[in-house]
Coordinates of C-alpha atoms in Angstrom, one line a residue:
Chain A
X21 CA 5.9 -21.7 -31.1
X22 CA 2.8 -19.9 -29.9
X23 CA 1.8 -20.1 -26.3
X24 CA -1.8 -20.1 -25.1
X25 CA -0.9 -17.8 -22.2
X26 CA 0.9 -15.3 -24.5
X27 CA -1.9 -15.3 -27.1
X28 CA -4.7 -14.8 -24.7
X29 CA -2.9 -12.3 -22.4
X30 CA -2.1 -10.2 -25.5
X31 CA -5.7 -10.2 -26.4
X32 CA -6.6 -8.9 -22.9
X33 CA -4.3 -6.0 -23.7
X34 CA -6.1 -5.4 -27.0
X35 CA -9.5 -5.3 -25.2
X36 CA -8.1 -2.9 -22.6
X37 CA -7.0 -0.6 -25.4
X38 CA -10.4 -0.7 -27.0
X39 CA -12.1 -0.1 -23.7
X40 CA -10.1 3.1 -23.1
X41 CA -10.9 4.3 -26.7
X42 CA -14.6 3.6 -26.1
X43 CA -14.5 5.7 -22.8
X44 CA -12.7 8.5 -24.6
X45 CA -15.3 8.5 -27.3
X46 CA -18.2 8.6 -24.8
X47 CA -16.4 11.4 -22.9
X48 CA -16.3 13.5 -26.1
X49 CA -19.8 12.7 -27.2
X50 CA -22.1 9.8 -26.3
X51 CA -24.0 10.4 -29.6
X52 CA -21.0 9.3 -31.7
X53 CA -19.7 6.6 -29.4
X54 CA -21.7 3.7 -30.8
X55 CA -18.8 2.6 -33.1
X56 CA -16.2 2.6 -30.4
X57 CA -18.6 0.7 -28.2
X58 CA -19.3 -1.9 -30.9
X59 CA -15.5 -2.4 -31.5
X60 CA -15.0 -3.1 -27.8
X61 CA -18.1 -5.3 -27.4
X62 CA -17.1 -7.4 -30.4
X63 CA -13.5 -7.9 -29.3
X64 CA -14.6 -8.8 -25.8
X65 CA -17.3 -11.3 -27.0
X66 CA -14.7 -12.8 -29.4
X67 CA -12.3 -13.2 -26.5
X68 CA -15.0 -14.9 -24.3
X69 CA -15.9 -17.3 -27.1
X70 CA -12.3 -18.2 -27.8
X71 CA -12.0 -19.3 -24.2
X72 CA -15.5 -20.8 -23.8
X73 CA -15.7 -22.7 -27.1
X74 CA -12.0 -23.6 -27.6
X75 CA -9.5 -23.3 -24.7
X76 CA -11.8 -24.1 -21.8
X77 CA -13.2 -27.2 -23.6
X78 CA -9.7 -28.5 -24.3
X79 CA -8.6 -27.7 -20.7
X80 CA -11.7 -29.5 -19.3
X81 CA -11.2 -32.5 -21.5
X82 CA -7.5 -32.8 -20.6
X83 CA -7.9 -32.3 -16.8
X84 CA -11.4 -33.6 -16.2
X85 CA -12.1 -30.4 -14.2
X86 CA -15.4 -29.1 -15.5
X87 CA -16.6 -27.6 -12.2
X88 CA -13.3 -26.0 -11.4
X89 CA -11.7 -22.7 -12.5
X90 CA -13.3 -22.7 -16.0
X91 CA -16.8 -22.8 -14.5
X92 CA -15.9 -19.8 -12.4
X93 CA -14.5 -17.9 -15.4
X94 CA -17.7 -18.7 -17.3
X95 CA -19.7 -17.3 -14.5
X96 CA -17.7 -14.1 -14.6
X97 CA -18.1 -13.8 -18.3
X98 CA -21.8 -13.9 -17.7
X99 CA -21.5 -11.0 -15.2
X100 CA -19.5 -9.0 -17.7
X101 CA -21.8 -9.7 -20.7
X102 CA -24.6 -8.3 -18.5
X103 CA -22.7 -5.0 -17.8
X104 CA -21.8 -4.8 -21.5
X105 CA -25.4 -5.0 -22.4
X106 CA -26.3 -2.3 -19.8
X107 CA -23.6 0.0 -21.4
X108 CA -25.1 -0.6 -24.8
X109 CA -28.5 0.5 -23.5
X110 CA -27.0 3.5 -21.9
X111 CA -25.4 4.6 -25.2
X112 CA -28.8 4.2 -26.9
X113 CA -30.5 6.2 -24.2
X114 CA -27.6 8.7 -24.4
X115 CA -27.2 8.5 -20.6
X116 CA -23.6 9.2 -19.7
X117 CA -24.0 8.7 -16.0
X118 CA -25.4 5.2 -16.5
X119 CA -22.8 4.4 -19.0
X120 CA -19.8 5.3 -16.8
X121 CA -21.4 3.7 -13.8
X122 CA -21.4 0.4 -15.6
X123 CA -18.1 0.9 -17.5
X124 CA -16.3 1.6 -14.2
X125 CA -17.7 -1.6 -12.7
X126 CA -16.9 -3.6 -15.8
X127 CA -13.3 -2.2 -15.8
X128 CA -12.5 -3.4 -12.3
X129 CA -14.3 -6.7 -12.7
X130 CA -12.5 -7.3 -16.0
X131 CA -9.1 -6.5 -14.6
X132 CA -9.6 -8.8 -11.6
X133 CA -10.8 -11.5 -14.0
X134 CA -7.8 -11.0 -16.3
X135 CA -5.4 -11.1 -13.4
X136 CA -6.9 -14.4 -12.2
X137 CA -6.7 -15.9 -15.7
X138 CA -3.2 -14.7 -16.5
X139 CA -1.8 -15.6 -13.1
X140 CA -3.5 -18.9 -12.6
X141 CA -5.7 -20.4 -15.3
X142 CA -3.5 -19.6 -18.4
X143 CA -0.4 -20.8 -16.6
X144 CA -2.1 -24.0 -15.7
X145 CA -3.5 -24.4 -19.3
X146 CA -0.1 -23.8 -20.7
X147 CA 1.3 -26.7 -18.5
X148 CA -1.4 -29.1 -19.4
X149 CA -1.8 -28.3 -23.0
X150 CA 1.7 -27.3 -24.1
X151 CA 2.0 -30.1 -26.6
X152 CA -1.1 -28.9 -28.4
X153 CA -0.6 -25.2 -27.9
X154 CA 0.0 -24.4 -31.6
X155 CA -3.2 -26.2 -32.7
X156 CA -5.3 -24.6 -30.0
X157 CA -4.1 -21.1 -30.7
X158 CA -4.8 -21.7 -34.4
X159 CA -8.3 -22.8 -33.6
X160 CA -8.9 -19.7 -31.5
X161 CA -7.5 -17.5 -34.2
X162 CA -9.7 -19.0 -36.9
X163 CA -12.8 -19.3 -34.8
X164 CA -15.9 -17.5 -36.1
X165 CA -17.9 -15.7 -33.4
X166 CA -21.5 -17.1 -33.0
Chain B
X1211 CA -2.3 -25.2 -7.4
X1212 CA -4.9 -23.6 -5.3
X1213 CA -7.9 -22.2 -7.1
X1214 CA -9.8 -20.9 -4.1
X1215 CA -9.0 -17.3 -5.0
X1216 CA -10.9 -17.7 -8.2
X1217 CA -14.2 -18.4 -6.6
X1218 CA -16.9 -16.0 -5.4
X1219 CA -17.9 -18.4 -2.7
X1220 CA -14.3 -18.7 -1.4
X1221 CA -13.7 -15.0 -1.4
X1222 CA -13.9 -13.6 2.1
X1223 CA -17.4 -12.6 3.2
X1224 CA -18.0 -8.9 2.5
X1225 CA -18.3 -8.2 6.2
X1226 CA -14.6 -9.2 6.8
X1227 CA -13.1 -6.2 5.0
X1228 CA -16.1 -3.8 5.5
X1229 CA -15.9 -3.9 9.3
X1230 CA -12.4 -2.6 9.1
X1231 CA -13.2 0.0 6.5
X1232 CA -16.3 1.3 8.2
X1233 CA -14.5 1.7 11.5
X1234 CA -11.3 3.4 10.3
X1235 CA -12.8 6.9 9.7
X1236 CA -14.3 6.8 13.2
X1237 CA -10.8 6.6 14.7
X1238 CA -9.6 9.5 12.6
X1239 CA -12.6 11.4 13.8
X1240 CA -11.6 10.6 17.4
X1241 CA -8.1 11.9 16.6
X1242 CA -9.7 15.1 15.3
X1243 CA -11.5 15.7 18.6
X1244 CA -8.3 15.1 20.5
X1245 CA -6.4 17.6 18.3
X1246 CA -9.2 20.1 18.9
X1247 CA -8.9 19.7 22.7
X1248 CA -5.1 19.8 22.9
X1249 CA -2.7 22.8 22.6
X1250 CA -0.3 23.1 19.8
X1251 CA 2.7 23.5 22.1
X1252 CA 2.2 20.0 23.6
X1253 CA 1.7 18.4 20.2
X1254 CA 5.0 19.8 18.9
X1255 CA 6.8 17.3 21.1
X1256 CA 6.6 13.9 19.4
X1257 CA 7.1 11.9 22.6
X1258 CA 4.3 13.6 24.6
X1259 CA 1.7 11.0 25.6
X1260 CA -1.0 13.2 23.9
X1261 CA 1.0 13.3 20.7
X1262 CA 1.5 9.5 20.8
X1263 CA -2.2 9.0 21.4
X1264 CA -3.3 11.2 18.5
X1265 CA -0.7 9.7 16.2
X1266 CA -1.9 6.1 16.9
X1267 CA -5.5 7.0 16.6
X1268 CA -4.5 7.7 13.0
X1269 CA -1.8 5.1 12.4
X1270 CA -3.4 2.2 14.1
X1271 CA -7.0 3.2 14.0
X1272 CA -7.1 4.5 10.4
X1273 CA -4.1 3.3 8.5
X1274 CA -3.8 -0.2 9.8
X1275 CA -7.6 -0.8 9.7
X1276 CA -7.7 0.2 6.1
X1277 CA -4.6 -1.8 5.2
X1278 CA -5.6 -5.0 6.9
X1279 CA -9.1 -4.7 5.6
X1280 CA -7.7 -4.3 2.1
X1281 CA -5.2 -7.2 2.6
X1282 CA -8.0 -9.5 3.8
X1283 CA -9.9 -8.7 0.6
X1284 CA -7.0 -8.6 -1.8
X1285 CA -4.8 -11.5 -0.9
X1286 CA -7.1 -14.0 -2.7
X1287 CA -7.3 -11.8 -5.8
X1288 CA -3.8 -10.4 -6.1
X1289 CA -1.9 -13.3 -4.8
X1290 CA -4.3 -16.2 -5.3
X1291 CA -3.9 -17.3 -1.7
X1292 CA -6.5 -18.3 0.8
X1293 CA -6.4 -17.0 4.3
X1294 CA -7.2 -19.7 6.8
X1295 CA -10.6 -19.2 8.6
X1296 CA -10.7 -15.7 7.3
X1297 CA -14.1 -14.9 8.8
X1298 CA -13.1 -15.9 12.3
X1299 CA -9.6 -14.4 12.1
X1300 CA -10.9 -11.1 11.0
X1301 CA -13.6 -11.0 13.6
X1302 CA -11.3 -11.8 16.5
X1303 CA -8.5 -9.5 15.4
X1304 CA -10.9 -6.7 14.8
X1305 CA -12.3 -7.0 18.3
X1306 CA -8.8 -7.1 19.8
X1307 CA -7.6 -4.2 17.7
X1308 CA -10.6 -2.0 18.4
X1309 CA -10.4 -2.5 22.2
X1310 CA -6.6 -2.2 22.1
X1311 CA -6.6 1.0 20.1
X1312 CA -9.2 2.6 22.4
X1313 CA -7.3 1.4 25.5
X1314 CA -4.1 2.9 24.2
X1315 CA -5.6 6.2 23.2
X1316 CA -7.6 6.8 26.3
X1317 CA -4.8 5.3 28.5
X1318 CA -2.3 7.7 27.2
X1319 CA -4.6 10.7 27.3
X1320 CA -5.8 10.2 30.8
X1321 CA -2.7 8.5 32.2
X1322 CA -4.3 5.2 33.0
X1323 CA -1.3 2.8 33.2
X1324 CA -3.4 -0.4 33.5
X1325 CA -5.2 0.5 30.3
X1326 CA -1.8 0.7 28.5
X1327 CA -0.6 -2.7 29.7
X1328 CA -3.9 -4.3 28.6
X1329 CA -3.8 -2.4 25.3
X1330 CA -0.2 -3.6 24.6
X1331 CA -1.5 -7.2 25.0
X1332 CA -4.6 -6.7 22.9
X1333 CA -2.8 -4.8 20.1
X1334 CA 0.1 -7.3 20.1
X1335 CA -2.4 -10.2 19.9
X1336 CA -4.6 -8.7 17.3
X1337 CA -1.8 -7.7 14.9
X1338 CA 0.2 -10.9 15.4
X1339 CA -2.8 -13.0 14.7
X1340 CA -3.5 -11.2 11.4
X1341 CA 0.1 -11.0 10.3
X1342 CA 1.1 -14.6 11.0
X1343 CA -2.1 -16.0 9.4
X1344 CA -1.4 -13.9 6.3
X1345 CA 2.3 -14.7 6.1
X1346 CA 1.4 -18.4 6.5
X1347 CA -1.1 -18.1 3.6
X1348 CA 1.7 -17.0 1.3
X1349 CA 3.4 -20.4 1.5
X1350 CA 1.1 -21.7 -1.2
X1351 CA 2.0 -19.0 -3.8
X1352 CA 3.7 -20.6 -6.8
X1353 CA 4.4 -17.6 -8.9
X1354 CA 6.0 -14.9 -6.7
X1355 CA 5.8 -11.5 -8.5
X1356 CA 6.9 -8.1 -7.4
X1357 CA 3.6 -7.2 -5.7
X1358 CA 3.6 -10.4 -3.7
X1359 CA 7.2 -9.9 -2.6
X1360 CA 6.3 -6.4 -1.5
X1361 CA 3.3 -7.6 0.5
X1362 CA 5.4 -10.2 2.2
X1363 CA 8.2 -7.7 3.0
X1364 CA 5.7 -5.2 4.4
X1365 CA 4.1 -7.9 6.6
X1366 CA 7.5 -8.8 8.0
X1367 CA 8.0 -5.1 8.8
X1368 CA 4.6 -5.1 10.4
X1369 CA 5.6 -8.0 12.6
X1370 CA 8.7 -6.3 13.8
X1371 CA 7.0 -2.9 14.5
X1372 CA 4.2 -4.8 16.4
X1373 CA 6.8 -6.3 18.7
X1374 CA 8.6 -3.0 19.2
X1375 CA 5.3 -1.2 19.6
X1376 CA 4.0 -3.5 22.2
X1377 CA 7.3 -3.1 24.1
X1378 CA 7.2 0.7 23.9
X1379 CA 3.6 0.9 25.0
X1380 CA 4.3 -1.4 27.9
X1381 CA 7.1 1.0 28.9
X1382 CA 4.5 3.8 29.1
X1383 CA 2.3 1.5 31.1
X1384 CA 4.9 0.7 33.8
X1385 CA 6.4 4.2 33.6
X1386 CA 9.9 3.0 33.1
X1387 CA 11.8 3.9 30.0
X1388 CA 14.9 2.0 29.0
X1389 CA 18.0 3.8 27.7
X1390 CA 17.1 2.8 24.2
X1391 CA 13.5 4.0 24.4
X1392 CA 13.9 6.9 21.9
X1393 CA 15.9 4.8 19.5
X1394 CA 13.3 2.0 19.6
X1395 CA 10.5 4.6 19.1
X1396 CA 12.4 6.0 16.1
X1397 CA 12.9 2.6 14.6
X1398 CA 9.3 1.7 15.2
X1399 CA 8.0 4.8 13.5
X1400 CA 10.3 4.9 10.5
X1401 CA 9.8 1.2 9.8
X1402 CA 6.0 1.5 10.2
X1403 CA 5.8 4.4 7.8
X1404 CA 8.3 3.3 5.1
X1405 CA 8.6 -0.4 5.7
X1406 CA 5.0 -1.4 6.4
X1407 CA 2.8 1.2 4.9
X1408 CA 5.2 2.5 2.3
X1409 CA 6.2 -0.8 0.8
X1410 CA 2.7 -2.1 0.9
X1411 CA 1.4 0.9 -1.0
X1412 CA 4.1 0.6 -3.6
X1413 CA 3.4 -3.1 -4.1
X1414 CA -0.3 -2.6 -4.4
X1415 CA 0.2 0.4 -6.7
X1416 CA 1.9 -1.9 -9.2
X1417 CA -1.4 -3.7 -9.6
X1418 CA -4.0 -1.0 -8.8
X1419 CA -2.9 1.8 -11.1
X1420 CA -3.0 -0.4 -14.3
X1421 CA -6.1 -2.1 -13.0
X1422 CA -8.3 0.8 -12.0
X1423 CA -7.1 3.5 -14.4
X1424 CA -5.6 1.6 -17.4
X1425 CA -2.3 3.4 -16.5
X1426 CA 0.9 2.0 -18.1
X1427 CA 2.6 -0.7 -16.0
X1428 CA 5.6 0.2 -14.0
X1429 CA 8.8 -1.1 -15.7
X1430 CA 9.5 -4.7 -14.7
X1431 CA 13.1 -3.8 -13.5
X1432 CA 11.7 -1.0 -11.4
X1433 CA 9.1 -3.3 -9.9
X1434 CA 11.7 -6.0 -9.2
X1435 CA 14.2 -3.7 -7.4
X1436 CA 12.4 -0.9 -5.7
X1437 CA 10.9 -2.7 -2.7
X1438 CA 14.0 -4.9 -1.9
X1439 CA 16.1 -1.8 -2.1
X1440 CA 13.8 0.1 0.3
X1441 CA 14.0 -2.9 2.6
X1442 CA 17.8 -2.9 2.4
X1443 CA 17.9 0.9 3.0
X1444 CA 15.7 0.6 6.1
X1445 CA 18.0 -2.2 7.4
X1446 CA 21.1 -0.1 6.7
X1447 CA 19.4 2.9 8.5
X1448 CA 19.0 0.6 11.6
X1449 CA 22.6 -0.5 11.5
X1450 CA 23.9 3.1 11.1
X1451 CA 21.6 4.2 14.0
X1452 CA 23.1 1.6 16.2
X1453 CA 26.7 1.9 15.3
X1454 CA 27.3 5.2 13.4
X1455 CA 24.5 7.6 14.3
X1456 CA 26.1 10.5 12.5
X1457 CA 25.9 8.7 9.2
X1458 CA 22.2 7.9 9.3
X1459 CA 21.5 10.7 6.9
X1460 CA 23.1 8.5 4.1
X1461 CA 20.5 5.7 4.6
X1462 CA 17.8 8.3 5.0
X1463 CA 18.7 10.0 1.7
X1464 CA 18.6 6.6 0.0
X1465 CA 15.1 5.8 1.4
X1466 CA 13.9 9.3 0.4
X1467 CA 15.3 9.0 -3.1
X1468 CA 13.6 5.6 -3.6
X1469 CA 10.2 7.0 -2.4
X1470 CA 10.5 10.1 -4.5
X1471 CA 11.3 8.1 -7.6
X1472 CA 8.3 6.0 -6.9
X1473 CA 6.1 9.0 -6.3
X1474 CA 7.1 10.7 -9.5
X1475 CA 6.8 7.4 -11.5
X1476 CA 3.3 6.9 -10.1
X1477 CA 2.4 10.5 -11.0
X1478 CA 3.6 10.1 -14.6
X1479 CA 1.8 6.7 -14.9
X1480 CA -1.4 8.4 -13.7
X1481 CA -0.9 11.2 -16.2
X1482 CA -0.3 8.8 -19.0
X1483 CA -3.4 6.7 -18.0
X1484 CA -5.5 5.5 -20.9
X1485 CA -8.7 5.9 -18.9
X1486 CA -9.1 9.6 -19.0
X1487 CA -12.1 9.7 -16.7
X1488 CA -11.2 11.6 -13.5
X1489 CA -12.7 11.0 -10.1
X1490 CA -12.0 11.6 -6.5
X1491 CA -9.6 8.6 -6.3
X1492 CA -7.4 10.0 -9.0
X1493 CA -7.2 13.3 -7.1
X1494 CA -6.3 11.4 -3.9
X1495 CA -3.5 9.5 -5.7
X1496 CA -2.1 12.6 -7.3
X1497 CA -2.1 14.6 -4.2
X1498 CA -0.5 11.7 -2.4
X1499 CA 2.5 11.6 -4.8
X1500 CA 3.1 15.3 -4.4
X1501 CA 2.9 15.2 -0.6
X1502 CA 5.3 12.3 -0.6
X1503 CA 7.9 14.3 -2.5
X1504 CA 7.6 17.3 -0.2
X1505 CA 7.4 15.2 2.9
X1506 CA 10.5 13.1 2.0
X1507 CA 12.5 16.2 1.3
X1508 CA 11.4 17.8 4.6
X1509 CA 12.3 14.5 6.4
X1510 CA 15.9 14.8 5.2
X1511 CA 16.1 18.5 5.8
X1512 CA 14.8 17.9 9.3
X1513 CA 18.2 16.4 10.2
X1514 CA 19.9 19.7 9.7
X1515 CA 17.4 21.5 11.9
X1516 CA 17.8 19.4 15.0
X1517 CA 14.7 17.4 14.1
X1518 CA 12.6 20.5 15.0
X1519 CA 10.2 19.8 12.2
X1520 CA 9.3 16.2 12.9
X1521 CA 5.6 17.1 13.3
X1522 CA 5.5 18.7 9.9
X1523 CA 7.2 15.7 8.4
X1524 CA 4.5 13.4 9.9
X1525 CA 1.7 15.6 8.6
X1526 CA 3.1 15.6 5.1
X1527 CA 4.0 11.9 4.8
X1528 CA 1.5 10.4 7.2
X1529 CA -1.4 12.7 6.3
X1530 CA -0.5 13.8 2.8
X1531 CA 0.8 10.5 1.4
X1532 CA -0.5 7.5 3.4
X1533 CA -3.8 9.0 4.5
X1534 CA -4.6 10.2 1.0
X1535 CA -3.8 6.8 -0.6
X1536 CA -6.0 5.0 2.0
X1537 CA -8.9 7.4 1.4
X1538 CA -8.7 7.0 -2.3
X1539 CA -8.7 3.2 -1.9
X1540 CA -11.8 3.3 0.3
X1541 CA -13.7 5.3 -2.3
X1542 CA -12.8 2.7 -4.9
X1543 CA -12.9 -0.6 -3.0
X1544 CA -16.1 -0.2 -0.9
X1545 CA -18.5 0.5 -3.8
X1546 CA -16.9 -2.2 -5.9
X1547 CA -17.2 -4.8 -3.1
X1548 CA -20.9 -3.9 -2.5
X1549 CA -21.7 -4.2 -6.2
X1550 CA -19.6 -7.4 -6.6
X1551 CA -21.2 -9.2 -3.6
X1552 CA -24.7 -8.2 -4.5
X1553 CA -24.2 -9.2 -8.1
X1554 CA -22.8 -12.5 -7.1
X1555 CA -25.8 -13.1 -4.9
X1556 CA -28.0 -12.6 -8.0
X1557 CA -29.3 -9.1 -7.5
X1558 CA -29.3 -7.5 -10.9
X1559 CA -31.0 -4.1 -10.7
X1560 CA -28.7 -2.5 -8.2
X1561 CA -27.0 0.9 -8.3
X1562 CA -23.8 1.0 -10.3
X1563 CA -20.7 1.6 -8.2
X1564 CA -20.7 5.2 -9.5
X1565 CA -24.0 5.9 -7.9
X1566 CA -23.3 4.6 -4.4
X1567 CA -21.4 7.6 -3.1
X1568 CA -22.6 11.2 -3.5
X1569 CA -20.0 12.8 -5.8
X1570 CA -20.5 16.2 -4.3
X1571 CA -20.0 14.9 -0.7
X1572 CA -16.8 13.1 -1.9
X1573 CA -15.5 16.3 -3.4
X1574 CA -16.2 18.3 -0.2
X1575 CA -14.6 15.6 1.8
X1576 CA -11.4 15.8 -0.3
X1577 CA -11.2 19.6 -0.3
X1578 CA -11.7 19.8 3.5
X1579 CA -9.1 17.1 4.0
X1580 CA -6.4 18.9 1.9
X1581 CA -7.3 22.2 3.6
X1582 CA -6.8 20.5 7.0
X1583 CA -3.4 19.1 6.0
X1584 CA -2.2 22.5 4.8
X1585 CA -3.7 24.0 8.0
X1586 CA -2.0 21.6 10.3
X1587 CA 1.3 22.5 8.7
X1588 CA 0.6 26.2 9.1
X1589 CA -0.5 25.6 12.8
X1590 CA 3.0 24.4 13.5
X1591 CA 4.2 28.0 12.9
X1592 CA 1.0 29.8 14.0
X1593 CA -0.3 27.8 16.9
X1594 CA -3.6 29.7 17.2
X1595 CA -4.8 28.1 13.9
X1596 CA -4.8 24.5 15.2
X1597 CA -8.4 24.6 16.6
X1598 CA -9.9 25.8 13.4
X1599 CA -8.2 23.2 11.3
X1600 CA -9.0 20.5 13.8
X1601 CA -12.6 21.4 13.0
X1602 CA -12.2 21.2 9.2
X1603 CA -10.5 17.8 9.7
X1604 CA -13.4 16.6 11.9
X1605 CA -16.0 17.6 9.3
X1606 CA -13.9 15.9 6.6
X1607 CA -13.9 12.7 8.6
X1608 CA -17.6 12.9 9.3
X1609 CA -18.1 13.1 5.6
X1610 CA -15.7 10.3 4.9
X1611 CA -17.6 8.0 7.3
X1612 CA -20.9 9.1 5.8
X1613 CA -19.7 8.4 2.3
X1614 CA -18.4 4.9 3.1
X1615 CA -21.5 4.0 5.2
X1616 CA -23.9 5.1 2.4
X1617 CA -22.3 2.5 0.1
X1618 CA -22.4 -0.1 2.9
X1619 CA -26.0 0.6 3.6
X1620 CA -26.9 -0.1 0.0
X1621 CA -25.7 -3.6 0.5
X1622 CA -27.6 -4.3 3.7
X1623 CA -30.8 -2.6 2.4
X1624 CA -30.7 -4.6 -0.8
X1625 CA -30.2 -7.9 1.1
X1626 CA -33.1 -6.9 3.3
X1627 CA -35.7 -5.7 0.8
X1628 CA -34.7 -8.2 -2.0
X1629 CA -35.8 -6.2 -5.1
X1630 CA -36.4 -8.2 -8.3
X1631 CA -34.5 -11.2 -7.3
X1632 CA -33.2 -12.6 -10.6
X1633 CA -33.3 -16.4 -10.5
X1634 CA -31.6 -16.7 -13.9
X1635 CA -28.3 -16.0 -12.2
X1636 CA -28.6 -19.2 -10.2
X1637 CA -28.4 -21.3 -13.3
X1638 CA -25.0 -19.7 -13.8
X1639 CA -23.9 -20.7 -10.3
X1640 CA -21.1 -23.0 -10.5
X1641 CA -21.0 -24.8 -7.2

């Protein structure tokens, strides 16, 4: 049986790994880092959407909490999308300083965000949605990024 | 389940941690001046009032200010707990602690006994308020992990050393020392360094190293056992001190072994970090682990030399390990908090956290700090050097304060001048 918590936490790990690879690539040469950036940006966007378009919706429906934790998580997603965009611009402008300034900030924001999700939101989602966990994980897996 | 920790609005106001962070280097600066104006012979005795004054300018003024500032900020994030009336509690305790610390330092230096009695009350009150409110906040934690257990353990040690410390200070105040004064002082200092600061640093490192540097996580079994074992070793150390003083070295070795294992593990995690970018905070963490190893070995060896080298031990562990970790944390947390709170208020074009502190100034600060530590150790053997290294330490602390303040100023300037206020963020606001 899949668990929502396990599935999404693992995906956090995957994004962390891509993040580190991207920073490695930029350290070596910002001219050739576009690919690594795209890989990280795509994985992250996919993760956000799996939550926003699948798991959060199910959670909100089940618990009736639309202004609670999921709203705060959506807000943080917006903050992170913003930083991601800035990093993309920095890569285009080949501005290493600007890139690392934003990636550093994103890193901490992302880790705090993941910690809150893994410790609180996912645990709670798992409790409320355990009966439908398989279906929800399947939906997240097969979701197409918009 | 309590979700307050998730919310920007429920997070403590930025001023709650910042006032502690911005004040801490000033106390270290004060300590630097006192070192400059004292002679090395006096300072080689750990019970001389001057030594106690300088030590506490660092341990209370710098260490505890940074640690409590960080706890105020991190409890909601790391443990998901909400500190009751956090703004009021931090303001009141801050005021009590600032006055108490100043009273204690100047009271000891200029032998003003009334100052010491008042300081004992102020410091006792300030610390007890913070500690009890925080311990009380933990009652809502559902999922207790290793970090949370470490924080609770370290706060319990903080509670005990506060009570002991207030008693010891009051003894200086009335000028009467009980038969157990030296034993109490010993318990107070060992528990403060290893029980409060040490366990807290370890517990936070479990989170911080993977979080800031994408370092591998500490093994779960290590996380589970290391802080309870340190707690047990510190308790054993107390029992042996009371009933079998000649065997304390057994407990000491155990404590030392656990800290060395932690230090080496932390160093290997840092070296294996996925995020290869190196900055001043990495240097501080690495130097901290190395100083911990040397300091711990010296502490055990000290037993075989009639405790002649206690001052060297304090420089290595207090300065090399704890002070380094605290400085590294300041360089990371303060710029992040400034960015985070400005961003949450809707300011978009703000400097990134990398641009808030001048990198050159940070490097100089680090170099001068390490030079001062090595110099203080040398001064123990060549007393004439102390004045010079007091100066390098003073300059290093001026730079540290300058660096911290330059990030803090960005926050207040931005709030004041309101550049390109981005209204679109408000549509994202959740409450």
